[in-house]
Short mmCIF file of C-alpha atoms in Angstrom, two decimals:
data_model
loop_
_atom_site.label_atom_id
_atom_site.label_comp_id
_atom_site.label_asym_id
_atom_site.label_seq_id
_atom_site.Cartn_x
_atom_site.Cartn_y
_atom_site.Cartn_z
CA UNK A 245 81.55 76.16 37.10
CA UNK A 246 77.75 74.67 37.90
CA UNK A 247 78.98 71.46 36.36
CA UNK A 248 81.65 71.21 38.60
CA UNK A 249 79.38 72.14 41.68
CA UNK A 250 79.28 75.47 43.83
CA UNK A 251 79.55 76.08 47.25
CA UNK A 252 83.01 73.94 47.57
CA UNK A 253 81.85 71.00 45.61
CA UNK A 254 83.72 68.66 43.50
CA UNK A 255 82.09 66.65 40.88
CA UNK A 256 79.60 64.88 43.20
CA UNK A 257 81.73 65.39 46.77
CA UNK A 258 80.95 68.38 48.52
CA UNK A 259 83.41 69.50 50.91
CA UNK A 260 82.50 70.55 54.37
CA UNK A 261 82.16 73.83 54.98
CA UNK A 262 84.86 75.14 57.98
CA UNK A 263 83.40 77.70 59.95
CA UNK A 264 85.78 79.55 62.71
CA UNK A 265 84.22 79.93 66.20
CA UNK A 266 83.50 83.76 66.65
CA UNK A 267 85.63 85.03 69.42
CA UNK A 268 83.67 87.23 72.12
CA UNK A 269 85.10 91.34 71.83
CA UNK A 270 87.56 92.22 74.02
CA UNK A 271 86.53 93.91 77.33
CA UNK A 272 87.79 97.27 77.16
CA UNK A 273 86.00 98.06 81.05
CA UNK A 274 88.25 98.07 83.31
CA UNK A 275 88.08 96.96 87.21
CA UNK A 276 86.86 100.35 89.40
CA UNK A 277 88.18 99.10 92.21
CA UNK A 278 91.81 98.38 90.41
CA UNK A 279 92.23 94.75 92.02
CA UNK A 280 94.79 92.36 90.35
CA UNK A 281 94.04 88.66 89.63
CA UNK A 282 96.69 86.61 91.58
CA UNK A 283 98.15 83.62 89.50
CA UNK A 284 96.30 80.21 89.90
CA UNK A 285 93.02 82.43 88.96
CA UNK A 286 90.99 81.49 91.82
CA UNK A 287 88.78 84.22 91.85
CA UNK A 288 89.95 86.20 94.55
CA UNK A 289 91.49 89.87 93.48
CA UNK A 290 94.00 91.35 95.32
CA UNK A 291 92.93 95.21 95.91
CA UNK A 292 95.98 96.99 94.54
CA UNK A 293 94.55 100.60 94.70
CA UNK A 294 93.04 100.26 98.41
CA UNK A 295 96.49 98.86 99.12
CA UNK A 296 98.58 101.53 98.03
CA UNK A 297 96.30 104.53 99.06
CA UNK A 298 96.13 102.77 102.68
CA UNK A 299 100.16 102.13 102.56
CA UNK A 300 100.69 105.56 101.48
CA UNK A 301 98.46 107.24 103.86
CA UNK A 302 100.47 105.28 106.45
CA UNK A 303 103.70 106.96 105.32
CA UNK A 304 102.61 110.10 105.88
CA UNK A 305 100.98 109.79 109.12
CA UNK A 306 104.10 108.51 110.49
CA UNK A 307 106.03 110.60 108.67
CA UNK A 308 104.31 113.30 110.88
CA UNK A 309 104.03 111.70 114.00
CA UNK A 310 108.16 111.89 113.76
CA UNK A 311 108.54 114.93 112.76
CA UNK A 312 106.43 116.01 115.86
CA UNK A 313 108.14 114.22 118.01
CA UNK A 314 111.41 116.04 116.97
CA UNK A 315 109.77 118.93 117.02
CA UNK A 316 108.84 119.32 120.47
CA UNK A 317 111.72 117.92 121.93
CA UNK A 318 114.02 120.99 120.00
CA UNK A 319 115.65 122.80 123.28
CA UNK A 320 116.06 125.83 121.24
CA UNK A 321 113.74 127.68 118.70
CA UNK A 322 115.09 129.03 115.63
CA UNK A 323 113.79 132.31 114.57
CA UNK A 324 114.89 132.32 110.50
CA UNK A 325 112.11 130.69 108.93
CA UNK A 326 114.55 129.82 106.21
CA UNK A 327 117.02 128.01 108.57
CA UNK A 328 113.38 126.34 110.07
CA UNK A 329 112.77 124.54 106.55
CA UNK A 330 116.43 123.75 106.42
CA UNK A 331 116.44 121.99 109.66
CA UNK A 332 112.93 120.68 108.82
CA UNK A 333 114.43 119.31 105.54
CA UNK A 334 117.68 117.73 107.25
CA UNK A 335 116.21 116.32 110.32
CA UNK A 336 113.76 114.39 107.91
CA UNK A 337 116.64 113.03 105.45
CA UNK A 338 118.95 112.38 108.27
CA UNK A 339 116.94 111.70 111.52
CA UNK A 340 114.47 110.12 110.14
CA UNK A 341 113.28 106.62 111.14
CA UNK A 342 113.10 104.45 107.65
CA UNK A 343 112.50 101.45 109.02
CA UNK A 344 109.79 102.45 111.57
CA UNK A 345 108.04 104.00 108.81
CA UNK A 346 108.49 100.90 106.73
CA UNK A 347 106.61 98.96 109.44
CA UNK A 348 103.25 101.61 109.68
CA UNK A 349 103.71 101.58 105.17
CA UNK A 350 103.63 97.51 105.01
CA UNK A 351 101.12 97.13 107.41
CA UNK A 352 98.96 99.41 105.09
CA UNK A 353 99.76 98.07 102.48
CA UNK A 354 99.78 94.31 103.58
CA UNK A 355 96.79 93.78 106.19
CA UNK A 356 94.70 97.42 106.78
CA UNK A 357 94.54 98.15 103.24
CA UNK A 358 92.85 94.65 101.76
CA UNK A 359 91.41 93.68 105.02
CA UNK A 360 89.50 96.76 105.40
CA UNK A 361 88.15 96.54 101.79
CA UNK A 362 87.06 93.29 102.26
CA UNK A 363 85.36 94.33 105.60
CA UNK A 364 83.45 97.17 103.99
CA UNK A 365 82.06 94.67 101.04
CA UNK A 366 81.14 92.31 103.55
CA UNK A 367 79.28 94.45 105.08
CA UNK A 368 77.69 96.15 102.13
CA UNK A 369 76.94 92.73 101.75
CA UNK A 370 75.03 91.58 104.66
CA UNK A 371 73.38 95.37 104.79
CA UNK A 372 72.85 96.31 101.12
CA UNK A 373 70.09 98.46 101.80
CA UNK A 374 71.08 102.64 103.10
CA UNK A 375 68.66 102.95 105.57
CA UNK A 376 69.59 104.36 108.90
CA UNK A 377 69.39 101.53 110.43
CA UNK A 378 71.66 99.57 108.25
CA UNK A 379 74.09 102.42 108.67
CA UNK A 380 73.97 102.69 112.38
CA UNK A 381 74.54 98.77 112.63
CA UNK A 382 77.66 99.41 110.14
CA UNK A 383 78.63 101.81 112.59
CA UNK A 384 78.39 100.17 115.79
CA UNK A 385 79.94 96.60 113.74
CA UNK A 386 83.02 98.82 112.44
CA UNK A 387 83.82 99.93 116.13
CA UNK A 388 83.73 96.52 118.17
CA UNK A 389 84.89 94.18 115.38
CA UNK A 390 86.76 95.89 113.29
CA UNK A 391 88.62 98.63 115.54
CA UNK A 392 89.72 95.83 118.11
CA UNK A 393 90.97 94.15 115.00
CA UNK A 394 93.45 96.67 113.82
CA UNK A 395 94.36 97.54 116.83
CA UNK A 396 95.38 94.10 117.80
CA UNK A 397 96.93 93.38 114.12
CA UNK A 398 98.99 96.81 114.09
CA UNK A 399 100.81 95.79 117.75
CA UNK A 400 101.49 92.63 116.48
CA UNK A 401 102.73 93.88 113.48
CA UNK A 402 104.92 96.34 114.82
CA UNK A 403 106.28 94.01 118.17
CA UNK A 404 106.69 91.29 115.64
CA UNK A 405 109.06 93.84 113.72
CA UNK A 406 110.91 94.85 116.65
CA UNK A 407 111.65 91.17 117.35
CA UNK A 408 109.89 92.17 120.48
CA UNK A 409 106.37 89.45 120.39
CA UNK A 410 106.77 88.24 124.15
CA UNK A 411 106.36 91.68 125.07
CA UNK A 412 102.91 91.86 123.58
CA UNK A 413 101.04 90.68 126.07
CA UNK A 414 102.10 93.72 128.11
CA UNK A 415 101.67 96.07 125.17
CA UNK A 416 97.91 95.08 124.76
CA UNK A 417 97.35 95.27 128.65
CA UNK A 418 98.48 98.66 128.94
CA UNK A 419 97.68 100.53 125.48
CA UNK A 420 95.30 98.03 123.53
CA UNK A 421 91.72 99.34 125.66
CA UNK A 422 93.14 103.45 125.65
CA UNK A 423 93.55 103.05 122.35
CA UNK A 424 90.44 101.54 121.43
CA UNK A 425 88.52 104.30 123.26
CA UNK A 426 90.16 107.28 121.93
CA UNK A 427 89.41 105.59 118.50
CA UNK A 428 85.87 105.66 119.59
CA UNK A 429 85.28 109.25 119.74
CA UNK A 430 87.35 109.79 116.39
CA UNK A 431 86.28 106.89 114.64
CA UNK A 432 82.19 107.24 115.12
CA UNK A 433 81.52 110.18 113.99
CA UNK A 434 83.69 109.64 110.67
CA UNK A 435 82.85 105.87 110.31
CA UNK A 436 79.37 107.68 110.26
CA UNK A 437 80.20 109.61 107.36
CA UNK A 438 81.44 107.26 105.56
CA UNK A 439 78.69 104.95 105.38
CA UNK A 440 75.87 107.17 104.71
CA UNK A 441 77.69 109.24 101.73
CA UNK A 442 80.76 107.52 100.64
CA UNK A 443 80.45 104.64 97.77
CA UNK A 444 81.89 101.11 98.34
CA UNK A 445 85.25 101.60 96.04
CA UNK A 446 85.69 105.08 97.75
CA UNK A 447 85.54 104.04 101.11
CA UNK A 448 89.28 102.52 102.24
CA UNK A 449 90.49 106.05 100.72
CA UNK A 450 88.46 107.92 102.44
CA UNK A 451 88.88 106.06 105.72
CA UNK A 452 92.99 105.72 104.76
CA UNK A 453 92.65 109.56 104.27
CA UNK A 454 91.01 109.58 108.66
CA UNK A 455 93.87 107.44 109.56
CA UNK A 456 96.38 110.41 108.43
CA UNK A 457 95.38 111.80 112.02
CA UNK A 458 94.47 108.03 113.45
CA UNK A 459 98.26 107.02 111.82
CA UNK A 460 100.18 109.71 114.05
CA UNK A 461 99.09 108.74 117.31
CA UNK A 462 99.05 105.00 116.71
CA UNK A 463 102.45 105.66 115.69
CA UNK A 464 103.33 107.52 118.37
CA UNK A 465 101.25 105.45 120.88
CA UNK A 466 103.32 102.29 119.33
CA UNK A 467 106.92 104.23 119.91
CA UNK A 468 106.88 105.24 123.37
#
C-alpha cells in the first residue's frame, strides 16, 4: 500500500484532503427573560413573559374592579353563603363585561407589559450602579415619566376602544392629574421596593403583581 502512497495518494497525485468546518454546540441556555425573536431578526426581542404576566394581571384587576362594582350596587344582601358563591359565580359568567376586560388584558399585554420592560432596562442602563442615589433618581424618573405615560396611553387605549377619542381631551382634563396623584402615594413607596431589591427580569411581575390594586381603580376610574 506504501507503493501506492498513503494518506489519499495515488501513484504520484495526492488528493486533497476535505476537512468539514466544525459546527459550534448548540446553546442549550435559554433566554431568562423569555423574549421571542420577531421575524426579519433585527435584534429586537419581543418580551413574551413580561407581556403575558402584565396582560394577565390586567384581567384580574378588572375582573375585580367589576365584581365590586356589582357588588355594592346589590339592593338586597343574601344571607346563604352558598347562594352568595352562586350569585358570585353567575353574575361573573353572565354580567360580566368581556370586552371591557379585553381592553385593560390587551393593553397589558400590548403597550404596559413591553414598554415597561424596556423602561426598567433603560434605566438599569443609564443607572447600573444600586446606590441610593441611583435608586431614588429611578424613583423620582418612574413617577414623572413613566406614570404620566401610562396614564395617558391607558385613556387612549380605552377611548380609542370605545370609539370615543374626541372625548379624550375631556377625559385627561378631568381624571388624567387625580389619577396621577393617587398613583403617587401608591406608586412611591412600591416603585421604591422594587428598585432596591427586585432584579431586572423580576421587575414588570412584580410591578404587574402592584397594578392588581393600581388595575381596579384605573378600571373603575376609566368606567364611570
Amino acid at each position: 500500500m506504501e507503493a501506492l502512497g498513503g494518506n489519499g495518494a495515488f501513484w504520484a497525485w495526492k488528493l486533497p484532503v476535505i476537512r468539514r468546518p466544525k459546527r459550534p454546540p448548540p446553546s442549550n441556555s435559554k433566554s431568562s427573560d423569555s423574549t421571542v425573536e420577531p421575524t426579519g431578526g433585527g435584534g429586537r426581542r419581543f418580551p413574551l413573559k413580561q407581556a403575558v404576566t402584565a396582560a394577565s394581571l390586567a384581567l384580574t384587576g378588572d375582573t375585580i374592579a367589576q365584581l365590586n362594582d356589582r357588588w355594592r350596587k346589590r339592593k338586597q344582601p343574601v344571607s346563604d353563603s352558598s347562594d352568595t358563591i352562586k350569585d358570585i359565580i353567575s353574575s361573573v359568567i353572565s354580567h360580566h363585561d368581556w370586552l371591557r376586560s379585553l381592553r385593560m388584558t390587551t393593553y397589558g399585554f400590548l403597550l404596559y407589559g413591553p414598554g415597561s420592560f424596556a423602561w426598567y432596562k433603560y434605566l438599569d442602563h443609564c443607572l447600573p450602579h444600586q446606590t441610593a442615589q441611583n435608586i431614588m433618581l429611578k424613583v423620582l424618573l418612574n413617577q414623572i415619566v413613566l406614570g404620566p405615560c401610562v396614564i395617558a396611553v391607558v385613556f387612549a387605549w380605552n377611548n380609542l376602544w370605545l370609539g370615543k377619542l374626541s372625548e379624550l381631551p375631556n377625559k385627561y382634563q378631568k381624571d388624567a392629574l387625580p389619577t396621577l396623584f393617587y398613583g403617587f402615594r401608591f406608586w412611591i413607596p412600591v416603585s421604591l421596593l422594587n428598585f432596591w431589591v427586585v432584579p431586572l427580569q423580576a421587575r414588570v411581575a412584580f410591578m404587574s403583581t402592584g397594578s392588581i390594586f393600581w388595575n381596579f381603580y384605573l378600571s373603575s376610574t376609566l368606567c364611570k
